[in-house]
Coordinates of C-alpha atoms in Angstrom, one line a residue:
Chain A
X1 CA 16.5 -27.4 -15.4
X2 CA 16.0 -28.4 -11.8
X3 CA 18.1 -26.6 -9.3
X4 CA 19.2 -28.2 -5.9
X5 CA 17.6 -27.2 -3.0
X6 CA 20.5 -25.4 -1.5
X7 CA 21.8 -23.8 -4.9
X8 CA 17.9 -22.3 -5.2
X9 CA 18.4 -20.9 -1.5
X10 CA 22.3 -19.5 -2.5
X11 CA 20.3 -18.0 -5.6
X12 CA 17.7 -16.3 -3.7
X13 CA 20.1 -14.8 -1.4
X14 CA 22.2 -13.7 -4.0
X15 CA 19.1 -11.7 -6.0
X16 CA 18.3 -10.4 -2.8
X17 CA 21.6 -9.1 -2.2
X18 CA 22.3 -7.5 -5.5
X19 CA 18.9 -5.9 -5.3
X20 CA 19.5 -4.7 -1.8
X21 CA 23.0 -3.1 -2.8
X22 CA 21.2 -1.6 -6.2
X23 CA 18.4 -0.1 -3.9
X24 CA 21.0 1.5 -1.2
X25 CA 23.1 3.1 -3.7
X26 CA 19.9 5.0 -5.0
X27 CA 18.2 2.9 -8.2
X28 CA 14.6 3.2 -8.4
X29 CA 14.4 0.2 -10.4
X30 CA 15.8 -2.1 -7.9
X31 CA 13.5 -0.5 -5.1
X32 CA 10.7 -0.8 -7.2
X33 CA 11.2 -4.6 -8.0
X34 CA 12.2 -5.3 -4.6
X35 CA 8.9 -3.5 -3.2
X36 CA 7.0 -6.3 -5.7
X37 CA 9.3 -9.2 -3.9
X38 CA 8.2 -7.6 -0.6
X39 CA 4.0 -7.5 -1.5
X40 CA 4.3 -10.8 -2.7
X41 CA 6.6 -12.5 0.1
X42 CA 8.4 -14.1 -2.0
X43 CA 11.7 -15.9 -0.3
X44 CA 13.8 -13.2 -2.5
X45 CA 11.8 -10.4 -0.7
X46 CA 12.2 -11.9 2.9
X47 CA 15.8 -12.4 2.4
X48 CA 15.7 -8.5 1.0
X49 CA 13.9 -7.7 4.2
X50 CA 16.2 -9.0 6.7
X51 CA 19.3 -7.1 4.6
X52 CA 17.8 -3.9 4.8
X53 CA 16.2 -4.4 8.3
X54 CA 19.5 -2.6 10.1
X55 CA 19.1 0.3 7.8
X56 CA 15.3 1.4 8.5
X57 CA 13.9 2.9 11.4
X58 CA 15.3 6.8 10.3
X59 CA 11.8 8.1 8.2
X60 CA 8.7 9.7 9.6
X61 CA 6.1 7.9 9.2
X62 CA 2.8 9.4 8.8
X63 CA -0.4 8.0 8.3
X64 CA -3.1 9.6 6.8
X65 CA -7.0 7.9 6.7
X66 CA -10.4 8.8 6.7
X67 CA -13.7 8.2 5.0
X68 CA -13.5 7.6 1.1
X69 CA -13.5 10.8 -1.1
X70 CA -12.7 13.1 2.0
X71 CA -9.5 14.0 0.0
X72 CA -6.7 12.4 1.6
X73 CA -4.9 11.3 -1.9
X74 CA -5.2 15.3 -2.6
X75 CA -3.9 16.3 0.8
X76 CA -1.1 14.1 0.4
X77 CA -0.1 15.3 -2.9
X78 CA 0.4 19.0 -1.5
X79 CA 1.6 18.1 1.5
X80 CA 4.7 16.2 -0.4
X81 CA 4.8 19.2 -2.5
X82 CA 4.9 21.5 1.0
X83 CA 8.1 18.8 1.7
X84 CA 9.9 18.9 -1.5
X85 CA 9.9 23.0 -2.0
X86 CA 13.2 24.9 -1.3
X87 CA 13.1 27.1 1.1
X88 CA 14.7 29.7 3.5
X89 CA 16.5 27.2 6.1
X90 CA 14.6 24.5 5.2
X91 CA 16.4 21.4 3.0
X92 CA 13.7 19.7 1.1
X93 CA 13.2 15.9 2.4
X94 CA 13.3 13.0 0.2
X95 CA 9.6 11.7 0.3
X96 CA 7.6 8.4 0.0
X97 CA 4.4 7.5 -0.2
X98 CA 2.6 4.3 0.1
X99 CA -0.9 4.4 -1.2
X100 CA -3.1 1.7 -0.4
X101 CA -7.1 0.6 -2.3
X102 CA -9.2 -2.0 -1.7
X103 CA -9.1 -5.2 -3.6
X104 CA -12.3 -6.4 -5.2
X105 CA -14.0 -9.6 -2.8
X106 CA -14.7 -11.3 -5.8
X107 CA -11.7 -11.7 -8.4
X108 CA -9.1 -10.5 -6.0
X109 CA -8.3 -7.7 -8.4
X110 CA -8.2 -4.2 -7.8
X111 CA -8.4 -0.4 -9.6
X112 CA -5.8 1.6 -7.9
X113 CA -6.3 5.4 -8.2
X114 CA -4.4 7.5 -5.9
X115 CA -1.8 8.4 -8.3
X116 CA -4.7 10.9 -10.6
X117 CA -4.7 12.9 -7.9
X118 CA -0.7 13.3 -7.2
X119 CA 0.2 14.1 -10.9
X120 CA 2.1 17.1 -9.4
X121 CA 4.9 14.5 -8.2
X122 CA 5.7 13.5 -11.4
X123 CA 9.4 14.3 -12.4
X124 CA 10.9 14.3 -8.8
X125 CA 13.1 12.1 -7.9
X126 CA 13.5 12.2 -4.5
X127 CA 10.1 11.0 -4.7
X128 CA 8.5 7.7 -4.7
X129 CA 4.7 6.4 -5.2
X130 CA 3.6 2.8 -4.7
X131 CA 0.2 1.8 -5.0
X132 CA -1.1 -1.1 -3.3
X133 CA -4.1 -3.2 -3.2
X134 CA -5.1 -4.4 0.3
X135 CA -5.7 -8.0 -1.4
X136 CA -8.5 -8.9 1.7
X137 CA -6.9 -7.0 4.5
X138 CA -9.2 -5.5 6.3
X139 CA -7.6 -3.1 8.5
X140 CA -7.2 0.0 5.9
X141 CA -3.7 -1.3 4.8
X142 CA -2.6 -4.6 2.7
X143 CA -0.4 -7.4 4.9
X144 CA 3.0 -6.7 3.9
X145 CA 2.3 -2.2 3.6
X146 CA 4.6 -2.5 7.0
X147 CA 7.0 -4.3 5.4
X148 CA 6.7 -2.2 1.7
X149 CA 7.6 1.3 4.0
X150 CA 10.4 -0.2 5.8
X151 CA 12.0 -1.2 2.3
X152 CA 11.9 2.4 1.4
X153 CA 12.4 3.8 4.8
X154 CA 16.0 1.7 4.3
X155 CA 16.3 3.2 1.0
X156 CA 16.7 6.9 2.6
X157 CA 13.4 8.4 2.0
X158 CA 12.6 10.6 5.3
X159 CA 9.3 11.6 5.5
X160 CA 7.0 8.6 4.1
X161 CA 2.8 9.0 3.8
X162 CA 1.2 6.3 3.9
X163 CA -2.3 6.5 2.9
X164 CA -4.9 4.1 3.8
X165 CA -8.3 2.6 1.7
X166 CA -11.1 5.1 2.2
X167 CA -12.2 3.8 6.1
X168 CA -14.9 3.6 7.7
X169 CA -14.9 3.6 11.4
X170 CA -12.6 0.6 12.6
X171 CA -9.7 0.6 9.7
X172 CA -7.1 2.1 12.6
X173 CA -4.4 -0.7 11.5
X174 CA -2.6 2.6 10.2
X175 CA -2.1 3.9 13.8
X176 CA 0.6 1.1 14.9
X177 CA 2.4 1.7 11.7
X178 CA 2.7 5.4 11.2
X179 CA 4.2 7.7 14.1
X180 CA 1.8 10.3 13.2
X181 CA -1.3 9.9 12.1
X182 CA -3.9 12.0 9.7
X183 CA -7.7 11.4 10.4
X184 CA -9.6 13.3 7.3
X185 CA -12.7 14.4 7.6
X186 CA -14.7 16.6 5.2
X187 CA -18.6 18.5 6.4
X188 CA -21.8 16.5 6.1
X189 CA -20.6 12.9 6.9
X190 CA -21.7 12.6 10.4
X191 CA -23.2 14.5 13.5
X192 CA -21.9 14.5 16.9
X193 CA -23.1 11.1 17.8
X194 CA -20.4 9.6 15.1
X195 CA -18.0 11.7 16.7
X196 CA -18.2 9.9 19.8
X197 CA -18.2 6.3 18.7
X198 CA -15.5 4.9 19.2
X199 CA -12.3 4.0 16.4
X200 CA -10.9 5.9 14.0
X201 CA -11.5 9.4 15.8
X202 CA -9.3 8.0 18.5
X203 CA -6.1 7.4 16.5
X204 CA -6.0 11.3 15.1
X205 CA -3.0 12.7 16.3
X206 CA -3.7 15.5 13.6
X207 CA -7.8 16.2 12.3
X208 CA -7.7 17.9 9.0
X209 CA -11.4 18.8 8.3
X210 CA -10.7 18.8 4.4
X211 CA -13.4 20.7 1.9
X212 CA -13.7 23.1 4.3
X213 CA -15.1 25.6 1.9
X214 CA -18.1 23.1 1.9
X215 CA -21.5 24.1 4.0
X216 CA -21.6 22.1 7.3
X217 CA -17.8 22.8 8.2
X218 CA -19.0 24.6 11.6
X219 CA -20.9 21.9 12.6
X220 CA -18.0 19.4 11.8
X221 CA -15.9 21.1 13.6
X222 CA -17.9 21.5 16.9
X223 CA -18.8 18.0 16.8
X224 CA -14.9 17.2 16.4
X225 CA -14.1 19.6 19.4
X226 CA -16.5 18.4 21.8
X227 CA -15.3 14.8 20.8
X228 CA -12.2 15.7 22.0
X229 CA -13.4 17.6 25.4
X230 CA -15.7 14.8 26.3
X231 CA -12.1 12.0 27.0
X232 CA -8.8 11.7 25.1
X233 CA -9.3 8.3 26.2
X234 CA -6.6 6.2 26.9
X235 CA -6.6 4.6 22.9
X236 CA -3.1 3.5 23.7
X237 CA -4.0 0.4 25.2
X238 CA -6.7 -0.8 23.0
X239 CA -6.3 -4.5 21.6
X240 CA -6.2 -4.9 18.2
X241 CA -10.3 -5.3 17.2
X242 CA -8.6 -7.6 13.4
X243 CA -7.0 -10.1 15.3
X244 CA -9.4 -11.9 17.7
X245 CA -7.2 -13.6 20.2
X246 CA -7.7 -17.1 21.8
X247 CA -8.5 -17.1 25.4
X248 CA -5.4 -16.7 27.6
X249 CA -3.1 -15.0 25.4
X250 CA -2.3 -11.4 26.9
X251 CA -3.5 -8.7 25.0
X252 CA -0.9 -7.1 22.7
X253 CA -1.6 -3.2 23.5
X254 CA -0.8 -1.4 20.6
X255 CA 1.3 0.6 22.3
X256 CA 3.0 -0.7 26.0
X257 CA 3.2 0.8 29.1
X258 CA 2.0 5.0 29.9
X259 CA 1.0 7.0 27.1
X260 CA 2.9 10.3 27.5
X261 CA 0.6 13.0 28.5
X262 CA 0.2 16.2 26.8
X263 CA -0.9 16.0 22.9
X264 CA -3.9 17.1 22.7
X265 CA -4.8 16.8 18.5
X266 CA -5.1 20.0 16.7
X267 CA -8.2 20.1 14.2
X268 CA -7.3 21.8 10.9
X269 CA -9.4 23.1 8.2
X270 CA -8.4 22.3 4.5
X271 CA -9.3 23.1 1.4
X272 CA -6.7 20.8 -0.1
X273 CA -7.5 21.5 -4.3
X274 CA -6.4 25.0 -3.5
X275 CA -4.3 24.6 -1.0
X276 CA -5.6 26.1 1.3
X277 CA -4.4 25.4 4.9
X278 CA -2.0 22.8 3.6
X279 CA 0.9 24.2 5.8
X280 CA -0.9 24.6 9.0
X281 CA -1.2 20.6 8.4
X282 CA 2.4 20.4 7.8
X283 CA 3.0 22.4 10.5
X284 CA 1.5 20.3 13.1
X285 CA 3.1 16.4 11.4
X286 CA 6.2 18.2 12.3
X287 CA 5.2 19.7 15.5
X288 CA 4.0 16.2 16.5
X289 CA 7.2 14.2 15.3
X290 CA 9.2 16.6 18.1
X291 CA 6.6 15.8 20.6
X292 CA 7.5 12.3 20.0
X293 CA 11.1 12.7 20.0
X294 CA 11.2 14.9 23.0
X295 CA 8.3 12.7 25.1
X296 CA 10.0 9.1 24.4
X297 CA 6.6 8.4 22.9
X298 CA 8.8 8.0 19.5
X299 CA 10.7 4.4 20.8
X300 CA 7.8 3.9 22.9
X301 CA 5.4 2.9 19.7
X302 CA 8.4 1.8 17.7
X303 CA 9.0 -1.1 19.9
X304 CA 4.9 -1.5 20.2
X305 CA 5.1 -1.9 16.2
X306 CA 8.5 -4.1 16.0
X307 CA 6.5 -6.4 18.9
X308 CA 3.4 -6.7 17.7
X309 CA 5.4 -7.6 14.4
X310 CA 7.2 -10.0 16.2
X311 CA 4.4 -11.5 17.8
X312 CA 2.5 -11.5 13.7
X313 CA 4.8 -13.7 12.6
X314 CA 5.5 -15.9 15.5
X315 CA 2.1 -16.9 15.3
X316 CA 2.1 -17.7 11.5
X317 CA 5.0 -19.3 11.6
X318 CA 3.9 -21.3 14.8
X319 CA 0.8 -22.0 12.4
X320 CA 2.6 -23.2 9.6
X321 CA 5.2 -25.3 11.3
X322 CA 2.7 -26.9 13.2
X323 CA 0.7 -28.1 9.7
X324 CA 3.6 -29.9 9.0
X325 CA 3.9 -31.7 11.5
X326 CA 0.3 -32.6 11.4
X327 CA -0.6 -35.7 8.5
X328 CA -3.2 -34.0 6.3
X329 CA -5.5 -37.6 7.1
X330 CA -5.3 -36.5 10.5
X331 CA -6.6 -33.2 9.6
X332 CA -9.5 -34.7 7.7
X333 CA -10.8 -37.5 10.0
X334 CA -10.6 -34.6 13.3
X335 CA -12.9 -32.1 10.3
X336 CA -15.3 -35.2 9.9
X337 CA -15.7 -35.3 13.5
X338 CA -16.4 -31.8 13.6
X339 CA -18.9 -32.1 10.8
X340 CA -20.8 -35.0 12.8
X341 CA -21.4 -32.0 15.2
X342 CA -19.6 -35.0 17.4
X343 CA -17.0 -32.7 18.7
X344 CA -16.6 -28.8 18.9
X345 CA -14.0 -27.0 17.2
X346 CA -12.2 -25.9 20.7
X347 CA -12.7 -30.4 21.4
X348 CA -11.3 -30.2 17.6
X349 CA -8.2 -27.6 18.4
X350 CA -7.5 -29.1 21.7
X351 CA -7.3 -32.8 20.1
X352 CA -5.3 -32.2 17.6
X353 CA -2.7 -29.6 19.3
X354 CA -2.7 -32.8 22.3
X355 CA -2.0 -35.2 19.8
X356 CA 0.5 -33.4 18.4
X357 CA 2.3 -32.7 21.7
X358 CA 2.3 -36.3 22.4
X359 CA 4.0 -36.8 19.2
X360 CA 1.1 -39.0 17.7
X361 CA 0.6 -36.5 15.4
X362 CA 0.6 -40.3 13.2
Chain B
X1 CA 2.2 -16.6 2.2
X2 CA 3.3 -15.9 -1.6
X3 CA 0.5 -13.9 -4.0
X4 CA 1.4 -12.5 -7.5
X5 CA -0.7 -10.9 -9.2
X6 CA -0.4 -9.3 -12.9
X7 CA 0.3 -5.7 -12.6
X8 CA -1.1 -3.1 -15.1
X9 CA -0.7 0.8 -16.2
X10 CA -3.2 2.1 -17.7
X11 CA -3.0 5.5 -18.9
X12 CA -3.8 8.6 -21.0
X13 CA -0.9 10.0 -22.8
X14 CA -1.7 13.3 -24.7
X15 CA -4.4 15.5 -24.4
X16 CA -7.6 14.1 -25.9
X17 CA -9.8 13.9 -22.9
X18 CA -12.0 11.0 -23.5
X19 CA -10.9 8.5 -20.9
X20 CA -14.1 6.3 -20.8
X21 CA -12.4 3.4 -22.7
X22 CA -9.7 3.7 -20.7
X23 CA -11.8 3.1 -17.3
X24 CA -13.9 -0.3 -19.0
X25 CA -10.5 -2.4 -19.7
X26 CA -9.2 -0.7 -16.0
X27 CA -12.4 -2.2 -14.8
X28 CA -12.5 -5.2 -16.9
X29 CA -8.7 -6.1 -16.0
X30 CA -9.9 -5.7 -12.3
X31 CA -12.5 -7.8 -13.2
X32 CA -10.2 -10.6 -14.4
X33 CA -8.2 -10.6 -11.2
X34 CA -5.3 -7.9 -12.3
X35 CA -4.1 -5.1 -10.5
X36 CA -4.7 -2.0 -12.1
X37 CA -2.9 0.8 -11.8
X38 CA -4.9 4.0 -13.1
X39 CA -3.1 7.7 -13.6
X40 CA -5.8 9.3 -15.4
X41 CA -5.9 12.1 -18.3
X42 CA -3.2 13.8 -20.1
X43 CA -0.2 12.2 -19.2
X44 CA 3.4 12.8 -20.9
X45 CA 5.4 9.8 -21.7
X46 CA 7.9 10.8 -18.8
X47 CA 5.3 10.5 -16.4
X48 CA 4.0 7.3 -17.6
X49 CA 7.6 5.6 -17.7
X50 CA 7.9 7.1 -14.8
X51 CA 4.9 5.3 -12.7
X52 CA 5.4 2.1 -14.5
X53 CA 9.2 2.3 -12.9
X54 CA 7.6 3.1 -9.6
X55 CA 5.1 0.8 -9.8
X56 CA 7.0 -2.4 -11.2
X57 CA 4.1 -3.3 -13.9
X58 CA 4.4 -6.0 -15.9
X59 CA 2.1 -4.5 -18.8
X60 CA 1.1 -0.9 -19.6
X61 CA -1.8 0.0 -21.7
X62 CA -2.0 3.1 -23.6
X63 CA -5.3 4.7 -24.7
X64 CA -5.2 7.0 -27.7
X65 CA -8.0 8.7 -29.0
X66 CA -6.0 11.9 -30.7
X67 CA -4.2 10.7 -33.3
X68 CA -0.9 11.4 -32.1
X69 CA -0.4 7.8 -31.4
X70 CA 2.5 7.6 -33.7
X71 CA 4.3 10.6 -32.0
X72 CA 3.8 9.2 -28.2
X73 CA 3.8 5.5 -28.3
X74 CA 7.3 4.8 -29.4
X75 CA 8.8 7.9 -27.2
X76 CA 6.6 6.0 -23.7
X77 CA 8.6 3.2 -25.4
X78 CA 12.1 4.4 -26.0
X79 CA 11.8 6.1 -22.1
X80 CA 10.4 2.3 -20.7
X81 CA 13.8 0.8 -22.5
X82 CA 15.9 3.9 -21.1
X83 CA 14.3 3.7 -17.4
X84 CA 15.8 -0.6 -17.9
X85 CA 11.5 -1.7 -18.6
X86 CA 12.6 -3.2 -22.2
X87 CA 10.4 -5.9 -20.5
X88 CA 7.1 -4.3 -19.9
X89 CA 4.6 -4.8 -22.7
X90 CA 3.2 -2.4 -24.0
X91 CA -0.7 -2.2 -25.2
X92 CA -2.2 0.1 -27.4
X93 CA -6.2 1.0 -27.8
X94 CA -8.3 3.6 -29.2
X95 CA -8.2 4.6 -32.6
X96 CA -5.7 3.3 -35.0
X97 CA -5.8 3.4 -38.8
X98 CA -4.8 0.0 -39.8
X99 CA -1.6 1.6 -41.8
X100 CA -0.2 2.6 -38.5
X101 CA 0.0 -1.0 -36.7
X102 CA 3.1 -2.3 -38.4
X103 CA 4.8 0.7 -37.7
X104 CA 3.5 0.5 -33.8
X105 CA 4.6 -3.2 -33.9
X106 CA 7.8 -2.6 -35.3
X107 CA 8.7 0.3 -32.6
X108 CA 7.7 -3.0 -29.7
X109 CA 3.7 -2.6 -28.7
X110 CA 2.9 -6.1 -28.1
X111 CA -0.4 -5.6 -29.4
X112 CA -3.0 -2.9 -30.7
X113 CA -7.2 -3.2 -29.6
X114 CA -9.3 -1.2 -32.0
X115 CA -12.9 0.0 -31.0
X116 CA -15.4 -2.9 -30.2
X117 CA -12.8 -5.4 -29.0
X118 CA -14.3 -7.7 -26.2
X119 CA -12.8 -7.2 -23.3
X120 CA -12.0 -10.7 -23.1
X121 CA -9.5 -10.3 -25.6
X122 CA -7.8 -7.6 -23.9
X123 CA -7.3 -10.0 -20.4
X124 CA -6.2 -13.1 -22.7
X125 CA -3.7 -11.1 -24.5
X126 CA -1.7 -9.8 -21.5
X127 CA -2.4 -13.1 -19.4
X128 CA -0.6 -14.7 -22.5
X129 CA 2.2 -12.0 -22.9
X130 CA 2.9 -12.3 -19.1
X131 CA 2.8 -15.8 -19.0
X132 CA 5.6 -15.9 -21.8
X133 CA 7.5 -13.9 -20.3
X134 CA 8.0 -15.5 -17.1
X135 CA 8.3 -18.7 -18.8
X136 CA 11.9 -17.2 -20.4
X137 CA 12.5 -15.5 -17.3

């Protein structure tokens, strides 16, 4: 039966709210469905979004990347492990992690395998996997993976890894999110020219140089140190390399104003099967979240994330508002011009966003 | 902005170790447009209830190769129920003796593949099952 238009929208908010509630008060359930609301932004999930938005901003966030099969999904399993043990002085932190794959170009399905590797987390609850296909994103993490870790960061968990797709060299999407970040790197992928190319190198805040047992690590690590002596250039003002911006528009730094001075990125060897060196890693995430606290650098890149977030979904929203005030024959008789090679798509952008000013918009 | 897509488990409960089945419908299912969701070998039936929680699937798919199908499928089914997943469907392949199917049936798998099922079949059955069931949803 066909609801109203305004009993739908009570409807939605009410789901939203009982799943929100559920979620706060600790069922896994309820955070799990509302995670799937979130990934599919769905009008529940946004309403779920803006409920719990007060609530996040407490949990760690740590980013973890690096080449495909360098062992991150491995890294990140003992490093939750490292978290969740009881120890001397130490209470165990309620851990996250967001696990992200790629989705396949072709039927938009995806194969998501992070979780064979973090078997070892199974029974724990205090912790909580999600896997995620990127579904086309091409920046190591899926759309809404921001929006996924600040449903659990509301949900209480305190330290939360969020692992991207095996990346390449321009996948640094994960830097704005996370306030620490992981770079991964294992022996034999690359000499010293690759070290001083620019991307994901420059996001590290922590290099673990995983498989260290492997031949080569010497070399790795060399190349990885002179990288580092040569600049710790001023990544903190880069524009976002995804999102090509029109003319005029001022760049959105990933982070604003000043980087603080004085982290220099340690460069750890793992061998993260045996875990080896796993709490030399741990060791430094923390040793890098009081950096941030102490430094400012910690509100600094949260409000950098919350604007370029802000500034994300301006622009769609600008998009989508826009097309409907626009008459699809409009649309169509502007793309015929275009086709006719009669007028260039700027001519074609700056016709139709004219029209539309004038209120023509017919 | 909205994008479902069908979520799948597929896993390994037990401790037979041939998992190659298990990784052609994974692949097929990817294939077709699904997310899969893939834990690997020798999984317990907490663990798997326990991902498919996590993981808000709408179908899990159990391979079984040992013969102890009769002893882990309706516990991985019991634990979905207890865990508030009465909803997720649950798939069987691998080998089943024919005598055993009611039984599975009767304790809720949705539907059991035997060797040299096409693929095909496999996608059609859960695009059907998850297509009922948000039709009563």
């Amino acid at each position: 039966m066909a609801l109203s238009e305004p009993t739908r929208e009570l409807e939605r908010s009410a789901r939203a709210e009982e799943l929100v509630e559920a979620l706060l008060e600790g069922d896994r359930r309820a955070l799990a469905r509302t995670l799937t609301h979130v990934e599919n932004g769905t009008e529940t999930g946004q309403a779920a979004l803006s409920l719990l938005f007060p609530r996040a901003g407490n949990a760690h966030l740590v980013g973890v990347t690096g080449s495909p099969g360098t062992g991150k999904s491995t890294l990140v399993n003992h490093l939750t492990l490292h978290y969740r043990q009881r120890r001397e002085g130490y209470r165990p932190k309620r851990v996250a992690v967001v696990a992200v794959d790629p989705s396949s170009p072709f039927s938009g399905g995806a194969v998501l395998g992070d979780r064979v590797r973090m078997r070892d987390l199974s029974g724990d609850p205090d912790v909580f996997i999600r896997s995620m296909a990127n579904r086309g994103a091409l920046g190591g993490l899926a759309r809404s993976t921001a929006a996924v870790v600040q449903v659990l960061d509301a949900a209480g968990y305190e330290l939360i890894f969020i692992e991207t797709v095996g990346a390449g060299q321009s996948e640094v999407d994960v830097a704005r999110l996370a306030h620490t970040t992981l770079v991964v790197e294992a022996p034999g992928l690359g000499d010293d020219i690759q070290a001083i190319k620019a991307g994901i190198l420059e996001i590290a805040d922590v290099l673990v140089i995983n498989k260290a047992d492997r031949p080569g690590v010497e070399n790795t690590e060399r190349a990885l140190h002179s990288m580092l002596e040569l600049a710790r250039p001023s990544m903190n003002l880069f524009r976002d390399p995804h999102c090509a911006e029109p003319e005029g528009t001022p760049a959105i730094s990933m982070l604003e104003g000043e980087p603080a001075r004085g982290w220099k990125p340690p460069i750890l060897r793992t061998v993260a099967i045996f875990k080896t060196g796993v709490e030399a890693v741990a060791a430094a995430i923390d040793e890098h979240r009081a950096y941030l606290r102490e430094t400012g650098e910690w509100k600094r890149r949260e409000r950098a994330r919350i604007r370029a977030e802000v500034d994300a979904l301006l622009q769609a929203m600008l998009v989508s508002r826009w097309r409907e005030t626009v008459a699809p024959e409009r649309l169509e008789r502007v793309l015929a011009r275009l086709m006719d090679r009669e007028i260039s798509p700027n001519q074609a952008v700056e016709l139709l966003l004219s029209d539309d000013m004038r209120g023509i918009g017919r | 902005m909205s994008e479902r897509r069908i979520r799948v488990l597929i896993a390994k409960p037990g401790l037979d170790g041939h998992d190659r089945g298990a990784k052609v419908v994974a692949r097929a299912l990817r294939d077709a447009g699904m997310e899969v969701i893939y834990t690997g070998l020798r999984q317990t039936p907490e663990m798997i209830a326990e991902a498919a929680l996590q993981e808000d699937v709408d179908v899990v798919g159990l391979s079984i190769l040992s013969g102890a199908h009769m002893l882990l499928v309706p516990r991985v089914i019991e634990l979905l129920r207890a865990n508030g997943l009465g909803d997720v469907g649950v798939f069987i392949g691998g080998i089943i003796p024919e005598e055993d199917i009611p039984a599975l049936m009767a304790a809720g798998v949705q539907l059991v593949y035997g060797p040299g099922t096409p693929t095909d079949a496999i996608v059609d059955g859960i695009r059907r099952f998850v297509q009922s069931k948000t039709a009563t949803a």
